[in-house]
Tab-separated table of C-alpha atoms in Angstrom:
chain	number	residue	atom	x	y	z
A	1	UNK	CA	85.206	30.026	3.770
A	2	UNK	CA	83.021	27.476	6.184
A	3	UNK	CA	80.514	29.472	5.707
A	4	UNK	CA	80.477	29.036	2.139
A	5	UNK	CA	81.462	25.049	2.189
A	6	UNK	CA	78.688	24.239	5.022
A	7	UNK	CA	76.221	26.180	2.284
A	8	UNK	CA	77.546	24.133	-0.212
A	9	UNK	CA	77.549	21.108	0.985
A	10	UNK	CA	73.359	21.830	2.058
A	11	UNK	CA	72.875	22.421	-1.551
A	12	UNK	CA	74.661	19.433	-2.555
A	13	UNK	CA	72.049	17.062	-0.156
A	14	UNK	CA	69.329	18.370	-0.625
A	15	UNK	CA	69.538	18.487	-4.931
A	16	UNK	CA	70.432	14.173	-3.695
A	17	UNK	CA	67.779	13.665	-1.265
A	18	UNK	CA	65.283	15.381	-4.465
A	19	UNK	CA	66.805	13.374	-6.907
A	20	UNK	CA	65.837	10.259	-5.048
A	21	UNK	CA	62.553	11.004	-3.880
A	22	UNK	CA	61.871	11.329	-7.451
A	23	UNK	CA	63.579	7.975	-8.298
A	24	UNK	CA	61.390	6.719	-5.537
A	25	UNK	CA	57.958	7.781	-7.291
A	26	UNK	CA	59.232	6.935	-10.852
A	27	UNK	CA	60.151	3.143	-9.831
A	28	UNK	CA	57.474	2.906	-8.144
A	29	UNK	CA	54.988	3.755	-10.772
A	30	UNK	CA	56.969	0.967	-13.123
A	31	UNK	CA	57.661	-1.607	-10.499
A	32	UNK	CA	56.793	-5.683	-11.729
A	33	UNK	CA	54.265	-7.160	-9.515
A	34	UNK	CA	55.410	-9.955	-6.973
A	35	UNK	CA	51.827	-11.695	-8.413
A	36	UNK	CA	48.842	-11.246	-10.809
A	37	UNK	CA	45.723	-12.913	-9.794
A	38	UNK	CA	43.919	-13.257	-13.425
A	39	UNK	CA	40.517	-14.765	-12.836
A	40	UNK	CA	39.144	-18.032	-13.754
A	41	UNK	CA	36.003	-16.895	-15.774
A	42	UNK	CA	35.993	-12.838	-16.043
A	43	UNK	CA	37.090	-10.892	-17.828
A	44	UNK	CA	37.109	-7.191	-16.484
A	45	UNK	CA	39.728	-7.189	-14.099
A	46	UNK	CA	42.919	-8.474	-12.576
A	47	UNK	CA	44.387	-8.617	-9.306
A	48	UNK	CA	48.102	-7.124	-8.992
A	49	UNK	CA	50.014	-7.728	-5.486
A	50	UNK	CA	53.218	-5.288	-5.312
A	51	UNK	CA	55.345	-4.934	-2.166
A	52	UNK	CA	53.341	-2.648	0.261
A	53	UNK	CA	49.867	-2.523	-1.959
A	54	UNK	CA	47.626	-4.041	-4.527
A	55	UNK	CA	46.087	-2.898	-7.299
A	56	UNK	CA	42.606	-3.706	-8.892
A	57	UNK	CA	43.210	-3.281	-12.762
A	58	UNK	CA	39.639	-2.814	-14.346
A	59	UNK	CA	39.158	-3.489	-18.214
A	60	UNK	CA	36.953	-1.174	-20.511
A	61	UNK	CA	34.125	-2.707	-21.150
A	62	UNK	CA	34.133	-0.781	-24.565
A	63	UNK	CA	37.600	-1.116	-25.705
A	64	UNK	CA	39.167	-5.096	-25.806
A	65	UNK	CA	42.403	-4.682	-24.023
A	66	UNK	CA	42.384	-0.964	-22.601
A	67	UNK	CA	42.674	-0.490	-18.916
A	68	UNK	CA	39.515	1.655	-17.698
A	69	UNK	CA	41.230	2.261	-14.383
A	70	UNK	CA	43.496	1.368	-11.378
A	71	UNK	CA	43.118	1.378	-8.071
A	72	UNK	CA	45.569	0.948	-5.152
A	73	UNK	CA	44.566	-0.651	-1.898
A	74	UNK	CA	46.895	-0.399	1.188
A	75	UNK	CA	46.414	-1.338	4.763
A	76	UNK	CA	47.934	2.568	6.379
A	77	UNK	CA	48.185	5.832	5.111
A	78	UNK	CA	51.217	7.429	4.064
A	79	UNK	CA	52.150	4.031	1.767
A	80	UNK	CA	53.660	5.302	-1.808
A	81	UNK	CA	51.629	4.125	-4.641
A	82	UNK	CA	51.683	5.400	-8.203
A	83	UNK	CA	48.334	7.799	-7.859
A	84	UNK	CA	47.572	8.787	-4.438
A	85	UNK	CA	44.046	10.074	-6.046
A	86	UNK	CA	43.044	6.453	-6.250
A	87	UNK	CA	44.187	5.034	-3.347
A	88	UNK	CA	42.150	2.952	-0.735
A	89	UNK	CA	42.993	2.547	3.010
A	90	UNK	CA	41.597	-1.470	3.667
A	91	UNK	CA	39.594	-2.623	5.121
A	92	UNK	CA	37.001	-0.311	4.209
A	93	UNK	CA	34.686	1.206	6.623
A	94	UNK	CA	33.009	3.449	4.711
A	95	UNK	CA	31.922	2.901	1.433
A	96	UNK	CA	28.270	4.286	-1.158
A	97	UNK	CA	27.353	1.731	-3.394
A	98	UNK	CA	25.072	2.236	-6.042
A	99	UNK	CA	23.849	-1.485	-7.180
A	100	UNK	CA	21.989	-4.507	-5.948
A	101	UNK	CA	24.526	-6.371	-6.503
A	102	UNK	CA	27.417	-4.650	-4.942
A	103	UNK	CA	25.229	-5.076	-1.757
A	104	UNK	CA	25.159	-8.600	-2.310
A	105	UNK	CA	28.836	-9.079	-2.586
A	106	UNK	CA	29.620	-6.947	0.416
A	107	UNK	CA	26.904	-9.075	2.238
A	108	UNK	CA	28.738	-12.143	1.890
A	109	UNK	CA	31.632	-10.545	3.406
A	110	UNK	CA	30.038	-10.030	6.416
A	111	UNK	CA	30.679	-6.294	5.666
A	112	UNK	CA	27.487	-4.973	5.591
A	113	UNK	CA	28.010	-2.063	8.139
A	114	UNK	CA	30.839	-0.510	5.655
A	115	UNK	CA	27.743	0.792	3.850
A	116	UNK	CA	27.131	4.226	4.353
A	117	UNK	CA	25.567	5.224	1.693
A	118	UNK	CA	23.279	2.966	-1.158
A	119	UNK	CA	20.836	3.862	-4.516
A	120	UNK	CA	17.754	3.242	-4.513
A	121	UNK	CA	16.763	1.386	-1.227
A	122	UNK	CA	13.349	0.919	-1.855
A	123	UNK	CA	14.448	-1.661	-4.604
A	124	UNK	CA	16.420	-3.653	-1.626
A	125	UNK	CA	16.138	-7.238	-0.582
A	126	UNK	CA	18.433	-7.833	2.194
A	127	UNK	CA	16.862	-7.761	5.656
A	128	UNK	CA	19.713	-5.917	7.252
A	129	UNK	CA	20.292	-3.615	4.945
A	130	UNK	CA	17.041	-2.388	4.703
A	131	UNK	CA	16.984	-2.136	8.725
A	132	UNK	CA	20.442	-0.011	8.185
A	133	UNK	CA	18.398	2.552	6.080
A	134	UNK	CA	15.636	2.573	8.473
A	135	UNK	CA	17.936	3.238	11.078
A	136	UNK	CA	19.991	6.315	9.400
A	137	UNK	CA	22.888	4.145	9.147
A	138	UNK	CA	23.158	3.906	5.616
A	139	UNK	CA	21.938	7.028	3.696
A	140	UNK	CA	19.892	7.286	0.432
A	141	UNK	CA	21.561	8.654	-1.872
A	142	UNK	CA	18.870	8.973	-4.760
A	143	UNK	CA	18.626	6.939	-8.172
A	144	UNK	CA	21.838	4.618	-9.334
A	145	UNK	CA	21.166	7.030	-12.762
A	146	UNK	CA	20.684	9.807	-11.629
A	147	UNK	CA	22.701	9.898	-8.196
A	148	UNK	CA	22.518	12.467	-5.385
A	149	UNK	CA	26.382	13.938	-6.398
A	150	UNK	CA	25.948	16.799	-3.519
A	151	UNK	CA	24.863	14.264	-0.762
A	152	UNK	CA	27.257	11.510	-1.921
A	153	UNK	CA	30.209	13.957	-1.307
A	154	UNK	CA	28.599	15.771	2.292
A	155	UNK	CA	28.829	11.359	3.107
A	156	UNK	CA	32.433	11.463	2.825
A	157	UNK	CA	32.671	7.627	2.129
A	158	UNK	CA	36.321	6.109	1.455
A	159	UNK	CA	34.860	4.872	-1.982
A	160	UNK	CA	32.196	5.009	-4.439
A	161	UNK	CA	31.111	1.839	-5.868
A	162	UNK	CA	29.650	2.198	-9.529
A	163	UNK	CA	28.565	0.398	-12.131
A	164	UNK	CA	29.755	1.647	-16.061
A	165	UNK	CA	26.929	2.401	-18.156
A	166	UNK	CA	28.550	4.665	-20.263
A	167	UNK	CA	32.067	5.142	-21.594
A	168	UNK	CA	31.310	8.814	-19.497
A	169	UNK	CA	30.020	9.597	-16.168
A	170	UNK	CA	29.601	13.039	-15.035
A	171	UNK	CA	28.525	11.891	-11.639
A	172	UNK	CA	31.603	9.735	-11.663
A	173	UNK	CA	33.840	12.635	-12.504
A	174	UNK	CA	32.573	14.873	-9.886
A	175	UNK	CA	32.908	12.711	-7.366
A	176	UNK	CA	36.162	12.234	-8.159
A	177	UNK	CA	37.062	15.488	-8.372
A	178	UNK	CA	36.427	15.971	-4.990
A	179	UNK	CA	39.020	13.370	-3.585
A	180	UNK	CA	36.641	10.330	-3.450
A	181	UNK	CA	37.919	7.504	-5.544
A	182	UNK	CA	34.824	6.006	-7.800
A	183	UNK	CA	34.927	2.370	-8.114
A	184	UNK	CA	33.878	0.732	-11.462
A	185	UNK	CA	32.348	-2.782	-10.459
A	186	UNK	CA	31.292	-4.082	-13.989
A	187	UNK	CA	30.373	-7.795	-13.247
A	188	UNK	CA	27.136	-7.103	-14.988
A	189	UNK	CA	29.227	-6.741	-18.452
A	190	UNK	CA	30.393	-10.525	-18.253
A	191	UNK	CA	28.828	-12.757	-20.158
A	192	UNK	CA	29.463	-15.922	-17.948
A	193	UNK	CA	27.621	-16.932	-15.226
A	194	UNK	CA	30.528	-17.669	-13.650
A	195	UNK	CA	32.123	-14.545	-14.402
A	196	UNK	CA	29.746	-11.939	-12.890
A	197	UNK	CA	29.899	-14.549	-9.648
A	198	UNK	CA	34.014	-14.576	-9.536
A	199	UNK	CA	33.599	-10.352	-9.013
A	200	UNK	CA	33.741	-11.308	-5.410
A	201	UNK	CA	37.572	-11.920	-5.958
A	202	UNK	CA	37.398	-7.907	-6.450
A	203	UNK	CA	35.611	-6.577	-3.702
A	204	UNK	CA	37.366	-8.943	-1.282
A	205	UNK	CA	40.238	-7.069	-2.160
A	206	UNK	CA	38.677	-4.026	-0.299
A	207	UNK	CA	38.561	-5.694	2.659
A	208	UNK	CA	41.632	-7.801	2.851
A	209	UNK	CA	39.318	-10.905	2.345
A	210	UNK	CA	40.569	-12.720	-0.309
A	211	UNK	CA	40.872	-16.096	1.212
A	212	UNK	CA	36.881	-16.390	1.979
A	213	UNK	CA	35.981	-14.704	-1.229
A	214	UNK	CA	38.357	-17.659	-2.850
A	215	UNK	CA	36.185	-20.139	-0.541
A	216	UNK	CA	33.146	-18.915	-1.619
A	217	UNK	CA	33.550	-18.768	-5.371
A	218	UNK	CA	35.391	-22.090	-5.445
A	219	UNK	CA	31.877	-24.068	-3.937
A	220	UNK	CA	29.803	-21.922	-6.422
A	221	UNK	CA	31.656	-23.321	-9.189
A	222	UNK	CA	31.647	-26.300	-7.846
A	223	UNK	CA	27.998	-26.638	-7.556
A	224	UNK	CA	27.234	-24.739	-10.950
A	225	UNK	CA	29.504	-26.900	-12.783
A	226	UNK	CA	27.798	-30.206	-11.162
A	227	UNK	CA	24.036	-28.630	-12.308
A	228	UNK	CA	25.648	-27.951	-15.869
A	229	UNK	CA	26.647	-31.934	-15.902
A	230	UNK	CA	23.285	-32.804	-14.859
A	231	UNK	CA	21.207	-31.034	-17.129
A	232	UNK	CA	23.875	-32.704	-20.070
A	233	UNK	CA	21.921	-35.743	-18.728
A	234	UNK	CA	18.570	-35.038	-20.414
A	235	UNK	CA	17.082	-37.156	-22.411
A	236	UNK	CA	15.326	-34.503	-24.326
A	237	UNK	CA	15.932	-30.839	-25.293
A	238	UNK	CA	12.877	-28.614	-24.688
A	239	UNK	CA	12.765	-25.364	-26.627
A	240	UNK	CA	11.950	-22.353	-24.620
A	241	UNK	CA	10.478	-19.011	-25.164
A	242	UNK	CA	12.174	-15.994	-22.755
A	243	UNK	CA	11.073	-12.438	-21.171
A	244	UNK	CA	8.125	-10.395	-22.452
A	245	UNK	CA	6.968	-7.766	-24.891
A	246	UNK	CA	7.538	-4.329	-23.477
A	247	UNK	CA	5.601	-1.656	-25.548
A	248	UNK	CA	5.174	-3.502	-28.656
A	249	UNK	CA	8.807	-4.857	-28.319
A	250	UNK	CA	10.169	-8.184	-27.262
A	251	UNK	CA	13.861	-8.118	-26.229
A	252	UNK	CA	15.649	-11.666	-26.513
A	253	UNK	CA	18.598	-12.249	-24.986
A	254	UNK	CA	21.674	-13.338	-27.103
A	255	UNK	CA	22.583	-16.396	-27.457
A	256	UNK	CA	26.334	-15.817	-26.409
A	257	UNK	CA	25.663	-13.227	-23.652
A	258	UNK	CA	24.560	-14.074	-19.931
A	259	UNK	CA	21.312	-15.261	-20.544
A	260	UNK	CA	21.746	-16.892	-23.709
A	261	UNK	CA	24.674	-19.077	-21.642
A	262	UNK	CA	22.151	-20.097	-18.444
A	263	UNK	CA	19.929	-21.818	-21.603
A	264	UNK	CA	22.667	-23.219	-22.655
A	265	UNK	CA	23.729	-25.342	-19.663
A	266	UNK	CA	20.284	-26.061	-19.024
A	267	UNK	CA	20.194	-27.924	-22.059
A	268	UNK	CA	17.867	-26.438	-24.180
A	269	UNK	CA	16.576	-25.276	-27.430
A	270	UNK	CA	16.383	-21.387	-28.033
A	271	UNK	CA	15.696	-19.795	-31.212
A	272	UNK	CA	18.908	-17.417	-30.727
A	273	UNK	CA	21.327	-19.456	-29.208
A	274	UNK	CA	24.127	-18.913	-32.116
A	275	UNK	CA	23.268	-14.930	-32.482
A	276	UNK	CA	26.309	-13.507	-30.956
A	277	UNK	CA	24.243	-10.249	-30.867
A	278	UNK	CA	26.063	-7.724	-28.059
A	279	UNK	CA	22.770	-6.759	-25.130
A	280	UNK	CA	19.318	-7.797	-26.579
A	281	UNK	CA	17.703	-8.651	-29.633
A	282	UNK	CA	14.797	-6.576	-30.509
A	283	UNK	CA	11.981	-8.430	-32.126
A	284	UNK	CA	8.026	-7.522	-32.625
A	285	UNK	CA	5.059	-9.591	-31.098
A	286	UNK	CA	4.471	-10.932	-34.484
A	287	UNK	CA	8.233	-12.334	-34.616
A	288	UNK	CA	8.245	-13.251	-31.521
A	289	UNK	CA	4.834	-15.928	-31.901
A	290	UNK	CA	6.716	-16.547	-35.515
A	291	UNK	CA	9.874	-17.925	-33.763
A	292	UNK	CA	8.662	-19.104	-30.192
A	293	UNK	CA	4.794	-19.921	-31.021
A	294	UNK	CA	5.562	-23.806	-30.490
A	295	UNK	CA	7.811	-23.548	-27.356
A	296	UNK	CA	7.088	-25.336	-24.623
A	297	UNK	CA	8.437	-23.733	-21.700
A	298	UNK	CA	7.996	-19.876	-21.110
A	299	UNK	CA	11.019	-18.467	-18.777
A	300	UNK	CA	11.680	-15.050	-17.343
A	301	UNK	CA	8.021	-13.653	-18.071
A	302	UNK	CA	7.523	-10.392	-16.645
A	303	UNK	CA	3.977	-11.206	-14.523
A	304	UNK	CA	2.948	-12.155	-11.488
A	305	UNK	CA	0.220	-14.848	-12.235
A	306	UNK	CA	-1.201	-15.997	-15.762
A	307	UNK	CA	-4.683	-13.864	-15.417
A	308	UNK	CA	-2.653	-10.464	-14.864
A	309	UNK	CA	-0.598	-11.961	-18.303
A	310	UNK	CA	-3.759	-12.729	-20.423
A	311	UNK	CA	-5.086	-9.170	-19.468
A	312	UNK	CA	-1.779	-7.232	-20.700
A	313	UNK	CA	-2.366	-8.888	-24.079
A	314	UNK	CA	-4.660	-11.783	-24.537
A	315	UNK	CA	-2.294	-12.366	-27.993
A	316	UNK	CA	-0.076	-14.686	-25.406
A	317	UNK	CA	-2.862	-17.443	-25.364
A	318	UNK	CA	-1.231	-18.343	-28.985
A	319	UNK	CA	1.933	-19.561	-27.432
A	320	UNK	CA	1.755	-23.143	-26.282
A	321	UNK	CA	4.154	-22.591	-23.584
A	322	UNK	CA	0.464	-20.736	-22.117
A	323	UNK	CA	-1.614	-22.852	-23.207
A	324	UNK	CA	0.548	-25.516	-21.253
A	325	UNK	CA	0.576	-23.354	-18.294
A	326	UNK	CA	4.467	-23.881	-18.640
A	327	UNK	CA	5.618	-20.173	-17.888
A	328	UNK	CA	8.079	-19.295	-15.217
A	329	UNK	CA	9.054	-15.568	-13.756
A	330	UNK	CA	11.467	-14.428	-11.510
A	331	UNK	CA	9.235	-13.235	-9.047
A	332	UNK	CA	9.718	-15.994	-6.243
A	333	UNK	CA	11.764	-13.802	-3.784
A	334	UNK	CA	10.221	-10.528	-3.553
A	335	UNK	CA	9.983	-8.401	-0.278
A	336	UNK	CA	6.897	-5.960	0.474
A	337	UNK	CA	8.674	-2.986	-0.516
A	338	UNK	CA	9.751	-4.777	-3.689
A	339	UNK	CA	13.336	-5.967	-3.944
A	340	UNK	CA	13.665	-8.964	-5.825
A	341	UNK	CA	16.441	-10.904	-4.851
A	342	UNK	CA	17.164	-12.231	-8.201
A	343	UNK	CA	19.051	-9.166	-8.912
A	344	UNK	CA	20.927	-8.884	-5.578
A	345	UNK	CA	21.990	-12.224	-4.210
A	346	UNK	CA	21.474	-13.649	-7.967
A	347	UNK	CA	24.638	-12.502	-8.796
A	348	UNK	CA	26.398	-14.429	-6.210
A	349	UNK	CA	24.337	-17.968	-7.144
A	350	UNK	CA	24.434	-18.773	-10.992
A	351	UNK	CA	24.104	-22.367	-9.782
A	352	UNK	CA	20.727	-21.983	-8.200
A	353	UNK	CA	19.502	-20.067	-11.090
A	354	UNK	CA	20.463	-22.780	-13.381
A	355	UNK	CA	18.931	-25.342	-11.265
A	356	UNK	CA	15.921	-23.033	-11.083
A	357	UNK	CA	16.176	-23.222	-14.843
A	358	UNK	CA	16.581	-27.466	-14.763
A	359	UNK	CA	13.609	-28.154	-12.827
A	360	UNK	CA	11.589	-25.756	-15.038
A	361	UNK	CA	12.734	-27.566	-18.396
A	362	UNK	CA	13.885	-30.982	-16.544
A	363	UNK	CA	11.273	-31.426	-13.446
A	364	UNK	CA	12.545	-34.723	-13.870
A	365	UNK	CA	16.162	-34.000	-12.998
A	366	UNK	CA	15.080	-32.584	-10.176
A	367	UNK	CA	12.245	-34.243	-8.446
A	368	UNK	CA	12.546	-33.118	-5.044
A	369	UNK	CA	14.003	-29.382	-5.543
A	370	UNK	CA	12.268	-25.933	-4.784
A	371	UNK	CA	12.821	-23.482	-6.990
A	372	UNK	CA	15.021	-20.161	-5.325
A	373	UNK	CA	14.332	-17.372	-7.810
A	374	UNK	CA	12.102	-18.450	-10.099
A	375	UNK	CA	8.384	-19.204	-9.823
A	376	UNK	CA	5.587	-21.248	-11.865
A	377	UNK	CA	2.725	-18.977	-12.740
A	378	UNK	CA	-0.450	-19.940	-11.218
């Protein structure tokens, strides 16, 4: 009979202790944040503080509203989130990132030695990091397009960092597969120059350093905001001509999107500033010297000097932004392997572009500034 009770009683615990381990996951999966940290200017992702973890909620870039995924970040192992698949142990120390600009970020972290792994390091700027690769202390792992799956997995990082280029990745998915969570950084969707800055916010997150990425995106607004008042100060409004014909085509920025807003607080006149065109406008040379033939400042041209421009097609003499000798690229901060900084720290600095952008179109604004990124062609 004891026998049987003692038996009984084991059956009766352990049918509890099941029943509330699975009460345990269930709440836990449905629990209301303590706080939501819903930036100031972006728009791809929010910030969600629960007891024991966070989570980094990423938008879709392709579908207003939907979540394109979650990711937990604790400080030990063995804390319960609601998808132990997508989990992060932080701080990270051990992390492939696939884009300029995730470099940048994680520069200005002071986290530089997390990076294990990077795409394309030829096409690298920072000094460090490029002494990391030479070093074997951060690995090449091919092409951000067409990434090195095989060597990205024999890394074993804690994380993939990846930009979205497509609603589907199959490098993405593999990686996954294989127990690495993939990171989707998507500042370069926002349309604000702000916004693609304020990404910090999220990759402080995987270091537990949200207090100096706060710091540091609080005096970058600061000081973009001040250019944007000064360049409301102009007495005139210059229009401008942007970027170059590539193969017969010119593509224009939109007037809403990134671009088409760094005009806009500079002040000036551009043909598509009210085309709320998503990516670029396509236009032929013949529309483009219809539209821009009378600008006076050319920004964004893809040359080095204005001989090498001439001899690529002699058809941009027409423009009087040429004739002028007005015409600006972003070529000032190149390195010998050729990283351009404009697309790696750029991201961080939307106020020295702009004020790049002022002293082109408003020298006078500016008397005494030198430019950062962008360079007069000789």
């Amino acid at each position: 009979m004891f026998t049987r009770f003692s038996w009984f009683l084991a059956l009766c615990l352990s049918v509890a202790m099941l029943s509330s381990c699975s009460q345990k996951g269930s709440s836990n999966a449905n629990v209301t944040p303590d706080s939501v940290v819903k930036p100031k200017y972006a728009t791809g992702f929010v910030i969600e503080y629960y007891p024991g973890y966070k989570c980094l909620l990423v938008y879709n870039p392709w579908k207003k509203g939907a979540v394109q995924a979650k990711y937990y970040i604790v400080t030990r192992n063995g804390v319960n989130t609601p998808d132990k698949r997508k989990t992060v142990v932080a701080p990270l120390h051990s992390i492939a990132a696939t884009s300029a600009t995730h470099y940048a970020f994680i520069a200005v972290l002071n986290e530089l030695p997390s990076i294990t792994g990077i795409a394309s390091p030829k096409l690298v700027y920072n000094s460090t990091l490029i002494r990391q690769c030479r070093d074997g202390k951060t690995v090449d792992l091919g092409d951000a397009f067409s990434l090195n799956v095989e060597k990205t997995m024999s890394l074993k990082p804690q994380s993939v960092m990846m930009s979205s280029y497509n609603q589907t990745d199959a490098a993405a998915e593999r990686i996954s597969q294989a127990g690495i969570p993939v990171i989707f950084n998507n500042e370069w969707m926002e349309t604000s120059p702000l916004g693609r800055a304020e990404w910090i916010k999220f990759v402080a997150v995987l270091y537990n350093k949200e207090k100096l990425a706060d710091s540091i995106f609080r005096q970058t607004e600061q000081k973009y905001l001040a250019a944007k008042a000064l360049a409301s100060k102009a007495k005139g409004t210059p229009e401008v001509m942007i970027g170059s014909s590539f193969k017969g085509t010119w593509y224009m920025p939109s007037g809403k999107g990134f671009m088409g807003n760094l005009l806009a607080d500079a002040k000036v006149k551009y043909h598509f500033a009210n085309d709320t065109t998503a990516g670029s406008i396509p236009v032929n040379f013949e529309q483009a010297l219809q539209n821009f033939v009378n600008a006076q400042v050319w920004l964004n041209c893809d040359a080095k000097n204005l001989n090498s421009l001439m001899q690529s097609d002699a058809r941009y003499g027409l423009f009087k932004a040429c004739k002028d000798k007005r015409v600006y690229s972003l070529y000032n901060r190149i390195n010998e392997l050729g990283g351009n900084d404009f697309w790696e720290d750029g991201v961080l600095h939307p106020e020295l572009i702009l004020q790049d952008f002022i002293k082109a179109v408003h020298p006078e604004l500016l008397p005494d500034y030198k430019m950062v990124y962008v360079t007069q062609l000789k």
